[in-house]
mmCIF file of N, CA and C in Angstrom:
data_model
loop_
_atom_site.group_PDB
_atom_site.id
_atom_site.type_symbol
_atom_site.label_atom_id
_atom_site.label_comp_id
_atom_site.label_asym_id
_atom_site.label_seq_id
_atom_site.Cartn_x
_atom_site.Cartn_y
_atom_site.Cartn_z
ATOM 1 N N MET A 1 4.521 18.365 -3.043
ATOM 2 C CA MET A 1 4.227 17.219 -2.222
ATOM 3 C C MET A 1 3.658 16.073 -3.058
ATOM 4 N N ALA A 2 2.999 16.388 -4.143
ATOM 5 C CA ALA A 2 2.352 15.351 -4.937
ATOM 6 C C ALA A 2 3.363 14.372 -5.538
ATOM 7 N N LYS A 3 4.501 14.887 -5.982
ATOM 8 C CA LYS A 3 5.509 14.003 -6.569
ATOM 9 C C LYS A 3 6.075 13.055 -5.520
ATOM 10 N N LEU A 4 6.367 13.588 -4.350
ATOM 11 C CA LEU A 4 6.897 12.759 -3.273
ATOM 12 C C LEU A 4 5.868 11.727 -2.834
ATOM 13 N N ALA A 5 4.614 12.133 -2.684
ATOM 14 C CA ALA A 5 3.558 11.206 -2.282
ATOM 15 C C ALA A 5 3.354 10.110 -3.323
ATOM 16 N N THR A 6 3.509 10.434 -4.591
ATOM 17 C CA THR A 6 3.350 9.432 -5.647
ATOM 18 C C THR A 6 4.448 8.380 -5.586
ATOM 19 N N VAL A 7 5.671 8.809 -5.377
ATOM 20 C CA VAL A 7 6.782 7.852 -5.272
ATOM 21 C C VAL A 7 6.602 6.966 -4.047
ATOM 22 N N ILE A 8 6.205 7.571 -2.947
ATOM 23 C CA ILE A 8 5.974 6.793 -1.732
ATOM 24 C C ILE A 8 4.798 5.845 -1.923
ATOM 25 N N TRP A 9 3.752 6.282 -2.623
ATOM 26 C CA TRP A 9 2.584 5.441 -2.876
ATOM 27 C C TRP A 9 2.962 4.183 -3.661
ATOM 28 N N ILE A 10 3.836 4.322 -4.631
ATOM 29 C CA ILE A 10 4.266 3.162 -5.413
ATOM 30 C C ILE A 10 4.943 2.143 -4.507
ATOM 31 N N VAL A 11 5.839 2.607 -3.656
ATOM 32 C CA VAL A 11 6.557 1.700 -2.764
ATOM 33 C C VAL A 11 5.618 1.089 -1.731
ATOM 34 N N LEU A 12 4.782 1.913 -1.099
ATOM 35 C CA LEU A 12 3.870 1.397 -0.083
ATOM 36 C C LEU A 12 2.788 0.509 -0.685
ATOM 37 N N GLY A 13 2.349 0.824 -1.891
ATOM 38 C CA GLY A 13 1.335 -0.006 -2.539
ATOM 39 C C GLY A 13 1.823 -1.424 -2.767
ATOM 40 N N ILE A 14 3.042 -1.540 -3.243
ATOM 41 C CA ILE A 14 3.624 -2.861 -3.453
ATOM 42 C C ILE A 14 3.805 -3.581 -2.118
ATOM 43 N N THR A 15 4.231 -2.842 -1.110
ATOM 44 C CA THR A 15 4.439 -3.440 0.213
ATOM 45 C C THR A 15 3.127 -3.910 0.816
ATOM 46 N N PHE A 16 2.104 -3.063 0.788
ATOM 47 C CA PHE A 16 0.800 -3.442 1.343
ATOM 48 C C PHE A 16 0.179 -4.593 0.556
ATOM 49 N N ALA A 17 0.275 -4.551 -0.762
ATOM 50 C CA ALA A 17 -0.284 -5.634 -1.575
ATOM 51 C C ALA A 17 0.410 -6.955 -1.259
ATOM 52 N N GLY A 18 1.702 -6.922 -1.093
ATOM 53 C CA GLY A 18 2.430 -8.135 -0.725
ATOM 54 C C GLY A 18 2.049 -8.643 0.647
ATOM 55 N N ALA A 19 1.865 -7.736 1.584
ATOM 56 C CA ALA A 19 1.461 -8.135 2.935
ATOM 57 C C ALA A 19 0.062 -8.747 2.925
ATOM 58 N N PHE A 20 -0.863 -8.125 2.201
ATOM 59 C CA PHE A 20 -2.217 -8.672 2.121
ATOM 60 C C PHE A 20 -2.219 -10.030 1.414
ATOM 61 N N GLY A 21 -1.415 -10.151 0.376
ATOM 62 C CA GLY A 21 -1.312 -11.440 -0.318
ATOM 63 C C GLY A 21 -0.715 -12.513 0.564
ATOM 64 N N THR A 22 0.254 -12.147 1.371
ATOM 65 C CA THR A 22 0.855 -13.101 2.299
ATOM 66 C C THR A 22 -0.165 -13.585 3.321
ATOM 67 N N VAL A 23 -1.007 -12.684 3.783
ATOM 68 C CA VAL A 23 -2.056 -13.077 4.735
ATOM 69 C C VAL A 23 -2.996 -14.089 4.096
ATOM 70 N N ILE A 24 -3.354 -13.855 2.853
ATOM 71 C CA ILE A 24 -4.249 -14.792 2.158
ATOM 72 C C ILE A 24 -3.582 -16.146 1.995
ATOM 73 N N LEU A 25 -2.330 -16.153 1.586
ATOM 74 C CA LEU A 25 -1.642 -17.420 1.349
ATOM 75 C C LEU A 25 -1.275 -18.135 2.641
ATOM 76 N N ALA A 26 -1.169 -17.417 3.738
ATOM 77 C CA ALA A 26 -0.819 -18.034 5.016
ATOM 78 C C ALA A 26 -2.037 -18.514 5.797
ATOM 79 N N THR A 27 -3.220 -18.123 5.359
ATOM 80 C CA THR A 27 -4.442 -18.554 6.031
ATOM 81 C C THR A 27 -4.982 -19.793 5.316
ATOM 82 N N PRO A 28 -4.966 -20.936 6.003
ATOM 83 C CA PRO A 28 -5.363 -22.182 5.327
ATOM 84 C C PRO A 28 -6.770 -22.149 4.741
ATOM 85 N N SER A 29 -7.700 -21.477 5.378
ATOM 86 C CA SER A 29 -9.068 -21.468 4.858
ATOM 87 C C SER A 29 -9.223 -20.578 3.618
ATOM 88 N N LEU A 30 -8.249 -19.731 3.344
ATOM 89 C CA LEU A 30 -8.331 -18.837 2.189
ATOM 90 C C LEU A 30 -7.508 -19.311 0.996
ATOM 91 N N VAL A 31 -6.673 -20.325 1.192
ATOM 92 C CA VAL A 31 -5.781 -20.769 0.115
ATOM 93 C C VAL A 31 -6.567 -21.302 -1.077
ATOM 94 N N ASN A 32 -7.705 -21.946 -0.815
ATOM 95 C CA ASN A 32 -8.487 -22.507 -1.924
ATOM 96 C C ASN A 32 -9.052 -21.428 -2.844
ATOM 97 N N GLU A 33 -9.314 -20.254 -2.306
ATOM 98 C CA GLU A 33 -9.836 -19.147 -3.118
ATOM 99 C C GLU A 33 -8.762 -18.125 -3.461
ATOM 100 N N ALA A 34 -7.504 -18.507 -3.379
ATOM 101 C CA ALA A 34 -6.405 -17.559 -3.584
ATOM 102 C C ALA A 34 -6.437 -16.932 -4.973
ATOM 103 N N ALA A 35 -6.816 -17.681 -5.972
ATOM 104 C CA ALA A 35 -6.851 -17.140 -7.335
ATOM 105 C C ALA A 35 -7.852 -15.991 -7.458
ATOM 106 N N GLU A 36 -8.932 -16.059 -6.700
ATOM 107 C CA GLU A 36 -9.920 -14.984 -6.721
ATOM 108 C C GLU A 36 -9.532 -13.839 -5.792
ATOM 109 N N LEU A 37 -8.907 -14.157 -4.670
ATOM 110 C CA LEU A 37 -8.655 -13.147 -3.644
ATOM 111 C C LEU A 37 -7.379 -12.336 -3.854
ATOM 112 N N LEU A 38 -6.383 -12.901 -4.492
ATOM 113 C CA LEU A 38 -5.109 -12.183 -4.641
ATOM 114 C C LEU A 38 -5.224 -10.890 -5.450
ATOM 115 N N PRO A 39 -5.962 -10.861 -6.551
ATOM 116 C CA PRO A 39 -6.113 -9.565 -7.239
ATOM 117 C C PRO A 39 -6.815 -8.520 -6.372
ATOM 118 N N TRP A 40 -7.787 -8.954 -5.569
ATOM 119 C CA TRP A 40 -8.475 -8.028 -4.673
ATOM 120 C C TRP A 40 -7.543 -7.545 -3.570
ATOM 121 N N ALA A 41 -6.672 -8.427 -3.107
ATOM 122 C CA ALA A 41 -5.692 -8.040 -2.089
ATOM 123 C C ALA A 41 -4.715 -7.008 -2.655
ATOM 124 N N ALA A 42 -4.299 -7.199 -3.892
ATOM 125 C CA ALA A 42 -3.396 -6.236 -4.525
ATOM 126 C C ALA A 42 -4.081 -4.879 -4.677
ATOM 127 N N LEU A 43 -5.321 -4.885 -5.113
ATOM 128 C CA LEU A 43 -6.075 -3.637 -5.249
ATOM 129 C C LEU A 43 -6.256 -2.961 -3.889
ATOM 130 N N ALA A 44 -6.604 -3.743 -2.885
ATOM 131 C CA ALA A 44 -6.786 -3.183 -1.541
ATOM 132 C C ALA A 44 -5.481 -2.610 -1.008
ATOM 133 N N GLY A 45 -4.366 -3.253 -1.311
ATOM 134 C CA GLY A 45 -3.073 -2.742 -0.875
ATOM 135 C C GLY A 45 -2.749 -1.398 -1.480
ATOM 136 N N PHE A 46 -3.012 -1.251 -2.764
ATOM 137 C CA PHE A 46 -2.722 0.027 -3.411
ATOM 138 C C PHE A 46 -3.687 1.121 -2.965
ATOM 139 N N VAL A 47 -4.928 0.753 -2.689
ATOM 140 C CA VAL A 47 -5.882 1.753 -2.199
ATOM 141 C C VAL A 47 -5.531 2.170 -0.774
ATOM 142 N N ALA A 48 -5.155 1.211 0.064
ATOM 143 C CA ALA A 48 -4.794 1.520 1.443
ATOM 144 C C ALA A 48 -3.510 2.347 1.518
ATOM 145 N N ALA A 49 -2.692 2.248 0.512
ATOM 146 C CA ALA A 49 -1.423 2.979 0.516
ATOM 147 C C ALA A 49 -1.595 4.458 0.182
ATOM 148 N N VAL A 50 -2.711 4.853 -0.377
ATOM 149 C CA VAL A 50 -2.908 6.267 -0.746
ATOM 150 C C VAL A 50 -2.869 7.176 0.482
ATOM 151 N N PRO A 51 -3.722 6.956 1.492
ATOM 152 C CA PRO A 51 -3.636 7.853 2.651
ATOM 153 C C PRO A 51 -2.322 7.705 3.419
ATOM 154 N N ALA A 52 -1.787 6.495 3.450
ATOM 155 C CA ALA A 52 -0.515 6.287 4.145
ATOM 156 C C ALA A 52 0.608 7.069 3.463
ATOM 157 N N SER A 53 0.616 7.098 2.149
ATOM 158 C CA SER A 53 1.672 7.825 1.440
ATOM 159 C C SER A 53 1.546 9.331 1.636
ATOM 160 N N ILE A 54 0.330 9.828 1.759
ATOM 161 C CA ILE A 54 0.139 11.256 2.008
ATOM 162 C C ILE A 54 0.667 11.625 3.387
ATOM 163 N N VAL A 55 0.373 10.780 4.373
ATOM 164 C CA VAL A 55 0.861 11.033 5.734
ATOM 165 C C VAL A 55 2.384 10.997 5.772
ATOM 166 N N VAL A 56 2.973 10.007 5.127
ATOM 167 C CA VAL A 56 4.434 9.892 5.125
ATOM 168 C C VAL A 56 5.068 11.071 4.400
ATOM 169 N N ALA A 57 4.495 11.483 3.285
ATOM 170 C CA ALA A 57 5.044 12.627 2.540
ATOM 171 C C ALA A 57 4.969 13.901 3.368
ATOM 172 N N ARG A 58 3.861 14.116 4.072
ATOM 173 C CA ARG A 58 3.748 15.297 4.926
ATOM 174 C C ARG A 58 4.791 15.285 6.036
ATOM 175 N N ARG A 59 4.999 14.119 6.625
ATOM 176 C CA ARG A 59 5.996 14.030 7.696
ATOM 177 C C ARG A 59 7.414 14.264 7.161
ATOM 178 N N ILE A 60 7.710 13.725 6.007
ATOM 179 C CA ILE A 60 9.038 13.946 5.420
ATOM 180 C C ILE A 60 9.242 15.435 5.144
ATOM 181 N N LEU A 61 8.249 16.085 4.581
ATOM 182 C CA LEU A 61 8.370 17.516 4.289
ATOM 183 C C LEU A 61 8.462 18.340 5.573
ATOM 184 N N ALA A 62 7.758 17.930 6.606
ATOM 185 C CA ALA A 62 7.835 18.667 7.875
ATOM 186 C C ALA A 62 9.200 18.535 8.519
ATOM 187 N N VAL A 63 9.775 17.342 8.447
ATOM 188 C CA VAL A 63 11.084 17.124 9.059
ATOM 189 C C VAL A 63 12.179 17.809 8.251
ATOM 190 N N SER A 64 12.042 17.783 6.942
ATOM 191 C CA SER A 64 13.094 18.343 6.094
ATOM 192 C C SER A 64 13.011 19.860 5.967
ATOM 193 N N GLY A 65 12.046 20.484 6.584
ATOM 194 C CA GLY A 65 11.950 21.935 6.515
ATOM 195 C C GLY A 65 11.183 22.432 5.318
ATOM 196 N N ASN A 66 10.422 21.536 4.660
ATOM 197 C CA ASN A 66 9.576 21.907 3.520
ATOM 198 C C ASN A 66 10.362 22.567 2.402
ATOM 199 N N ARG A 67 11.467 21.952 2.024
ATOM 200 C CA ARG A 67 12.325 22.507 0.972
ATOM 201 C C ARG A 67 11.727 22.334 -0.366
#
């Protein structure tokens, strides 16, 4: 499961980081601090993707019959 969760984490981390960055850039009051906030958004995206990737990997293994 660890290999599958790692691959999913890479994909979800990039997706979450992009979504968090988009929120920062789309919020007018945060655009002025974007240079400071975007690295934190990327870090938060990758951290938030860890539990999500574990859940997704477990569901994939459950559906596929745990091969």
